[in-house]
Tab-separated table of C-alpha atoms in Angstrom:
chain	number	residue	atom	x	y	z
R	29	MET	CA	0.000	0.000	0.000
R	30	GLN	CA	1.330	3.412	-0.920
R	31	SER	CA	0.055	6.828	-0.011
R	32	GLU	CA	0.688	10.418	-1.163
R	33	HIS	CA	3.798	11.973	0.410
R	34	GLU	CA	3.445	14.973	-3.572
R	35	LEU	CA	8.648	43.811	-17.674
R	36	GLU	CA	10.325	46.278	-19.644
R	37	ASN	CA	12.328	48.256	-17.164
R	38	ASP	CA	14.521	51.290	-16.747
R	39	ASP	CA	16.764	52.136	-13.807
R	40	HIS	CA	13.933	53.221	-11.528
R	41	CYS	CA	10.863	51.116	-12.337
R	42	GLY	CA	11.369	47.996	-10.224
R	43	VAL	CA	8.284	48.242	-8.084
R	44	GLU	CA	5.987	49.258	-10.926
R	45	HIS	CA	6.925	46.289	-13.096
R	46	GLY	CA	7.391	43.648	-10.435
R	47	GLU	CA	11.180	43.667	-10.186
R	48	ILE	CA	13.216	44.371	-7.098
R	49	TYR	CA	16.432	45.893	-8.434
R	50	ALA	CA	18.101	48.462	-6.231
R	51	ASP	CA	19.492	51.420	-8.200
R	52	ASP	CA	23.055	50.137	-8.215
R	53	GLU	CA	23.138	46.725	-6.543
R	54	GLN	CA	21.632	43.434	-7.665
R	55	PRO	CA	19.968	41.467	-4.840
R	56	ARG	CA	21.364	38.029	-4.102
R	57	ALA	CA	19.480	34.812	-3.361
R	58	LEU	CA	20.960	31.725	-1.708
R	59	LEU	CA	19.046	28.498	-2.344
R	60	LEU	CA	19.995	25.874	0.239
R	61	GLY	CA	19.169	22.378	-0.932
R	62	TYR	CA	19.347	23.048	-4.662
R	63	GLY	CA	17.097	20.291	-5.987
R	64	ASP	CA	13.906	20.100	-8.010
R	65	ILE	CA	11.924	22.921	-6.380
R	66	ALA	CA	14.943	25.235	-6.159
R	67	SER	CA	15.813	24.679	-9.816
R	68	ARG	CA	12.235	25.696	-10.720
R	69	LEU	CA	12.464	28.724	-8.431
R	70	ALA	CA	15.860	29.944	-9.682
R	71	PRO	CA	14.766	31.290	-13.105
R	72	LEU	CA	11.728	32.950	-11.519
R	73	LEU	CA	14.011	34.812	-9.128
R	74	GLN	CA	16.330	35.744	-11.985
R	75	GLU	CA	13.379	37.227	-13.874
R	76	ILE	CA	12.640	39.615	-11.006
R	77	GLY	CA	16.254	40.682	-10.658
R	78	PHE	CA	18.080	38.275	-8.340
R	79	ALA	CA	21.517	36.810	-8.792
R	80	VAL	CA	21.054	33.201	-7.694
R	81	THR	CA	23.426	30.812	-5.943
R	82	GLY	CA	22.447	27.222	-5.197
R	83	VAL	CA	24.036	24.794	-2.758
R	84	ARG	CA	23.911	20.989	-2.815
R	85	ARG	CA	26.190	18.088	-1.973
R	86	LYS	CA	26.873	17.170	-5.591
R	87	PRO	CA	26.654	20.215	-7.900
R	88	GLU	CA	27.336	18.059	-10.950
R	89	ARG	CA	23.882	16.515	-10.500
R	90	ALA	CA	22.080	19.864	-10.446
R	91	ILE	CA	19.566	20.699	-13.127
R	92	ALA	CA	21.323	23.235	-15.345
R	93	VAL	CA	19.863	26.745	-15.156
R	94	ALA	CA	21.773	29.420	-17.055
R	95	GLY	CA	23.351	32.008	-14.781
R	96	VAL	CA	22.927	30.064	-11.526
R	97	ASP	CA	26.112	29.554	-9.485
R	98	VAL	CA	25.827	26.052	-8.008
R	99	ARG	CA	28.271	25.287	-5.199
R	100	ALA	CA	29.127	22.154	-3.267
R	101	GLY	CA	28.106	22.094	0.371
R	102	ASP	CA	26.825	19.693	3.018
R	103	LEU	CA	24.116	21.447	5.002
R	104	GLN	CA	24.550	19.082	7.928
R	105	HIS	CA	27.976	20.630	8.591
R	106	ALA	CA	28.342	23.965	10.382
R	107	GLU	CA	31.443	24.744	8.293
R	108	THR	CA	29.288	24.980	5.175
R	109	PHE	CA	27.259	27.770	6.739
R	110	THR	CA	30.370	29.535	8.029
R	111	GLU	CA	31.644	29.755	4.470
R	112	LEU	CA	28.351	30.705	2.859
R	113	LEU	CA	27.335	33.291	5.437
R	114	ALA	CA	30.649	35.090	5.122
R	115	GLU	CA	28.833	36.677	2.167
R	116	ASP	CA	25.762	38.891	2.393
R	117	TRP	CA	22.454	37.609	1.030
R	118	ASP	CA	19.119	39.329	0.544
R	119	LEU	CA	17.109	36.119	0.350
R	120	VAL	CA	17.792	32.627	1.702
R	121	VAL	CA	15.499	29.778	0.664
R	122	LEU	CA	15.633	26.348	2.290
R	123	THR	CA	14.239	23.435	0.296
R	124	LEU	CA	15.650	20.571	2.312
R	125	THR	CA	15.383	16.795	1.998
R	126	PRO	CA	15.788	14.036	4.585
R	127	SER	CA	18.887	11.871	4.627
R	128	SER	CA	16.519	8.923	5.108
R	129	TYR	CA	12.789	8.443	5.637
R	130	SER	CA	13.028	8.095	9.410
R	131	GLY	CA	12.981	10.362	12.431
R	132	GLU	CA	16.774	10.455	12.451
R	133	GLY	CA	16.873	11.142	8.720
R	134	TYR	CA	14.564	14.121	9.127
R	135	GLN	CA	16.525	15.309	12.136
R	136	GLN	CA	19.705	15.387	10.063
R	137	GLY	CA	18.048	16.653	6.891
R	138	TYR	CA	15.880	19.413	8.366
R	139	VAL	CA	16.552	20.222	12.005
R	140	VAL	CA	20.348	20.260	11.885
R	141	PRO	CA	20.672	22.585	8.854
R	142	VAL	CA	18.113	24.999	10.309
R	143	GLN	CA	19.944	25.014	13.640
R	144	HIS	CA	23.232	25.821	11.886
R	145	LEU	CA	21.586	28.632	9.942
R	146	VAL	CA	19.936	30.125	13.020
R	147	GLN	CA	23.074	29.932	15.131
R	148	GLN	CA	25.365	31.577	12.609
R	149	LEU	CA	23.039	34.060	10.921
R	150	SER	CA	21.589	35.289	14.222
R	151	ALA	CA	25.042	36.570	15.156
R	152	GLN	CA	25.228	38.605	11.947
R	153	VAL	CA	21.829	40.234	11.534
R	154	SER	CA	21.403	43.879	12.412
R	155	ASP	CA	19.182	46.822	11.587
R	156	ASN	CA	21.079	47.104	8.305
R	157	TYR	CA	21.290	43.398	7.491
R	158	GLN	CA	18.164	41.278	7.771
R	159	PRO	CA	17.816	38.784	4.901
R	160	LEU	CA	14.446	37.188	4.248
R	161	ILE	CA	14.411	33.471	5.046
R	162	LEU	CA	11.890	31.298	3.196
R	163	TYR	CA	11.701	27.810	4.637
R	164	VAL	CA	9.753	25.084	2.835
R	165	GLY	CA	8.231	22.740	5.357
R	166	SER	CA	5.371	20.287	5.145
R	167	THR	CA	1.731	20.028	6.098
R	168	SER	CA	2.760	16.791	7.810
R	169	VAL	CA	3.072	18.927	10.941
R	170	TYR	CA	-0.732	18.739	11.120
R	171	GLY	CA	-1.896	15.473	12.661
R	172	GLN	CA	-5.649	16.033	12.270
R	173	ARG	CA	-7.603	12.918	11.344
R	174	ASP	CA	-11.221	14.120	11.394
R	175	GLY	CA	-11.495	15.481	7.839
R	176	ASN	CA	-12.103	19.054	8.988
R	177	TRP	CA	-10.570	22.157	7.417
R	178	VAL	CA	-7.069	23.089	8.562
R	179	ASP	CA	-5.374	26.473	8.236
R	180	GLU	CA	-2.285	28.196	9.604
R	181	ASN	CA	-3.934	28.693	13.000
R	182	SER	CA	-4.785	25.016	13.456
R	183	LEU	CA	-2.973	22.948	16.048
R	184	THR	CA	0.302	21.378	14.972
R	185	GLU	CA	0.428	18.027	16.749
R	186	PRO	CA	2.127	15.541	14.411
R	187	ASP	CA	1.873	11.931	15.485
R	188	SER	CA	4.829	10.640	13.447
R	189	GLU	CA	8.517	11.001	14.213
R	190	THR	CA	9.142	12.615	10.835
R	191	GLY	CA	6.366	15.131	11.423
R	192	LYS	CA	7.811	15.949	14.829
R	193	MET	CA	11.213	16.624	13.286
R	194	LEU	CA	9.646	18.885	10.652
R	195	LEU	CA	7.920	20.840	13.407
R	196	ALA	CA	11.175	21.043	15.390
R	197	ALA	CA	12.887	22.612	12.388
R	198	GLU	CA	10.083	25.158	12.077
R	199	ASN	CA	10.282	25.979	15.764
R	200	ALA	CA	14.032	26.591	15.566
R	201	LEU	CA	13.298	29.305	13.013
R	202	ARG	CA	10.250	30.725	14.745
R	203	GLU	CA	12.063	31.019	18.069
R	204	SER	CA	14.915	32.959	16.491
R	205	ALA	CA	15.004	36.673	15.697
R	206	LEU	CA	15.459	35.995	11.982
R	207	ASN	CA	13.106	37.440	9.378
R	208	SER	CA	11.620	34.097	8.396
R	209	VAL	CA	8.528	32.813	6.623
R	210	ILE	CA	7.498	29.156	6.741
R	211	VAL	CA	5.731	27.671	3.722
R	212	ARG	CA	4.021	24.382	4.570
R	213	ALA	CA	3.671	22.456	1.335
R	214	ALA	CA	1.025	19.838	0.694
R	215	GLY	CA	1.886	16.689	-1.281
R	216	ILE	CA	4.072	17.830	-4.176
R	217	TYR	CA	3.445	16.367	-7.621
R	218	GLY	CA	4.802	16.914	-11.110
R	219	PRO	CA	7.491	15.546	-13.433
R	220	GLY	CA	9.916	13.259	-11.639
R	221	ARG	CA	7.465	12.547	-8.818
R	222	GLU	CA	5.969	9.322	-10.082
R	223	ARG	CA	5.420	7.211	-6.957
R	224	MET	CA	1.667	7.611	-6.816
R	225	TYR	CA	1.282	7.129	-10.554
R	226	GLN	CA	3.344	3.954	-10.394
R	227	ALA	CA	1.256	2.656	-7.506
R	228	LEU	CA	-1.906	3.107	-9.569
R	229	ARG	CA	-0.425	1.431	-12.623
R	230	GLU	CA	0.681	-1.543	-10.530
R	231	GLY	CA	-2.541	-1.764	-8.532
R	232	ASN	CA	-0.707	-1.143	-5.252
R	233	TYR	CA	-2.722	1.866	-4.153
R	234	THR	CA	-5.405	1.421	-1.500
R	235	ILE	CA	-8.419	3.748	-1.624
R	236	THR	CA	-9.244	5.224	1.766
R	237	PRO	CA	-12.030	7.573	2.957
R	238	THR	CA	-9.642	10.505	3.397
R	239	TRP	CA	-8.936	13.893	1.856
R	240	HIS	CA	-5.876	14.422	-0.345
R	241	ASN	CA	-4.165	17.795	-0.640
R	242	ARG	CA	-1.676	18.545	-3.411
R	243	ILE	CA	0.426	21.247	-5.027
R	244	HIS	CA	2.280	21.110	-8.328
R	245	ALA	CA	6.043	21.636	-8.083
R	246	ASP	CA	5.810	24.661	-10.395
R	247	ASP	CA	3.082	26.204	-8.238
R	248	LEU	CA	5.176	25.768	-5.109
R	249	ALA	CA	8.138	27.460	-6.796
R	250	GLY	CA	5.783	30.211	-7.943
R	251	ALA	CA	4.495	30.699	-4.400
R	252	LEU	CA	8.042	31.141	-3.109
R	253	GLU	CA	8.876	33.674	-5.824
R	254	HIS	CA	5.606	35.485	-5.149
R	255	LEU	CA	6.246	35.771	-1.408
R	256	ALA	CA	9.812	36.955	-1.985
R	257	LEU	CA	8.611	39.615	-4.410
R	258	GLN	CA	5.839	40.745	-2.074
R	259	SER	CA	8.324	41.143	0.776
R	260	PHE	CA	10.864	43.085	-1.268
R	261	MET	CA	8.119	45.358	-2.568
R	262	GLY	CA	7.256	46.255	1.024
R	263	ALA	CA	4.425	43.891	1.948
R	264	GLU	CA	4.328	42.555	5.487
R	265	LEU	CA	4.197	38.767	5.346
R	266	ASP	CA	2.685	36.374	7.832
R	267	GLU	CA	4.864	33.909	9.697
R	268	VAL	CA	3.328	30.793	8.102
R	269	TYR	CA	1.561	29.955	4.834
R	270	ILE	CA	-0.022	26.728	3.623
R	271	ALA	CA	0.760	26.024	-0.034
R	272	CYS	CA	-1.804	23.762	-1.667
R	273	GLU	CA	-4.357	23.704	-4.452
R	274	ASP	CA	-7.813	25.168	-3.909
R	275	THR	CA	-9.772	21.940	-3.733
R	276	PRO	CA	-8.847	18.834	-1.736
R	277	LEU	CA	-9.790	15.527	-3.381
R	278	TYR	CA	-11.670	12.880	-1.444
R	279	GLY	CA	-11.169	9.131	-1.726
R	280	GLU	CA	-12.265	7.933	-5.138
R	281	ASN	CA	-12.175	11.458	-6.590
R	282	TYR	CA	-8.435	11.516	-5.975
R	283	VAL	CA	-8.060	8.311	-7.974
R	284	ARG	CA	-10.223	9.757	-10.744
R	285	GLN	CA	-7.988	12.820	-10.956
R	286	LEU	CA	-4.814	10.749	-11.141
R	287	ALA	CA	-6.395	8.475	-13.737
R	288	HIS	CA	-7.240	11.529	-15.828
R	289	GLU	CA	-3.630	12.740	-15.582
R	290	LEU	CA	-2.416	9.303	-16.683
R	291	ASP	CA	-5.058	8.935	-19.405
R	292	LEU	CA	-6.335	5.763	-17.724
R	293	ASP	CA	-9.912	4.566	-17.335
R	294	ALA	CA	-10.985	5.632	-13.860
R	295	ASN	CA	-13.881	3.196	-13.535
R	296	THR	CA	-11.615	0.265	-14.330
R	297	LEU	CA	-9.090	1.426	-11.754
R	298	LEU	CA	-11.725	1.916	-9.088
R	299	ALA	CA	-13.065	-1.577	-9.686
R	300	GLN	CA	-9.615	-3.128	-9.341
R	301	LEU	CA	-7.962	-1.228	-6.500
R	302	PRO	CA	-8.282	-2.421	-2.884
R	303	THR	CA	-10.135	-0.282	-0.354
R	304	SER	CA	-9.781	0.322	3.378
R	305	ASN	CA	-11.671	2.265	6.031
R	306	GLU	CA	-8.478	3.041	7.949
R	307	VAL	CA	-6.939	6.500	7.993
R	308	GLY	CA	-3.275	6.294	6.994
R	309	PRO	CA	-0.235	7.968	8.564
R	310	ARG	CA	-0.816	11.257	6.706
R	311	GLY	CA	-4.099	11.730	8.570
R	312	ASN	CA	-7.311	13.118	7.158
R	313	LYS	CA	-7.661	16.855	6.692
R	314	ARG	CA	-8.684	19.517	4.199
R	315	LEU	CA	-6.076	22.225	3.782
R	316	SER	CA	-6.994	25.855	3.169
R	317	ASN	CA	-4.757	28.103	1.046
R	318	ALA	CA	-6.848	31.210	1.811
R	319	ARG	CA	-3.997	33.077	3.497
R	320	LEU	CA	-1.655	32.526	0.565
R	321	ARG	CA	-4.423	33.404	-1.893
R	322	ALA	CA	-5.011	36.657	-0.013
R	323	THR	CA	-1.482	37.790	-0.930
R	324	GLY	CA	-2.422	37.608	-4.629
R	325	TRP	CA	-0.861	34.226	-5.374
R	326	GLU	CA	-2.578	32.108	-8.009
R	327	SER	CA	-1.909	28.450	-8.751
R	328	GLY	CA	-2.155	26.621	-12.020
R	329	GLY	CA	-4.033	23.748	-10.366
R	330	ALA	CA	-7.723	23.553	-9.610
């Protein structure tokens, strides 16, 4: 059984046309964990005026984006942050991944890098230097299982070790004095994220009476670019945003949507797949993106 885990401008017209150039200095973005989402975000940031640097363990495996400086760095090591933060950045984006799908893997992949960032950057910030930190977390921090609507004010009481580690990483940021915004992403889907599709093709997916919340990888990247632009244009951002599509999909409707994306016959799939009345480890909740929508963000999904 598998479950979802998926301008024309002159020197002075930045705000009018949606760019954030200073008169004589290009803003700089540091993307920590330069993988799929970051590589989608990078050209969006370039379009609004950023010089972009990405960091990952093996730069040679990075998706090539013209103009992006990709550096080698292990975010579990404090020395990596010492080197990177010797430079000034206007925007720091964390799109982290676990070292393994366990509590310890999430501790090392999320909590440790955030702790290093907080410890070292907190000693450097001042009235004149306060970079915006965008941290991509997960809606796994919500443990609700009753199918009700969940928003940014809902209780965060994860019942899994991985969810607890994700919340610990968030808390390390929230308890610091850094200018940070947490973006809790629903299940990310899109090219290269084929696990659910493969489960359907192989008949390994079990239909459950639960709500499914998703966001396309491009929409998540777009949300990050949108929030960065809003901040640099003077908007006051909230501390947390949920990033998801407008409409959760329930039980069989989720299978119908995936079947449509795969050009498969939904009725045949529904007749063949096993069913269960049990709520899985991701819980059962309907996520609201109203706060993110209120900033003017629009997704490509329905």
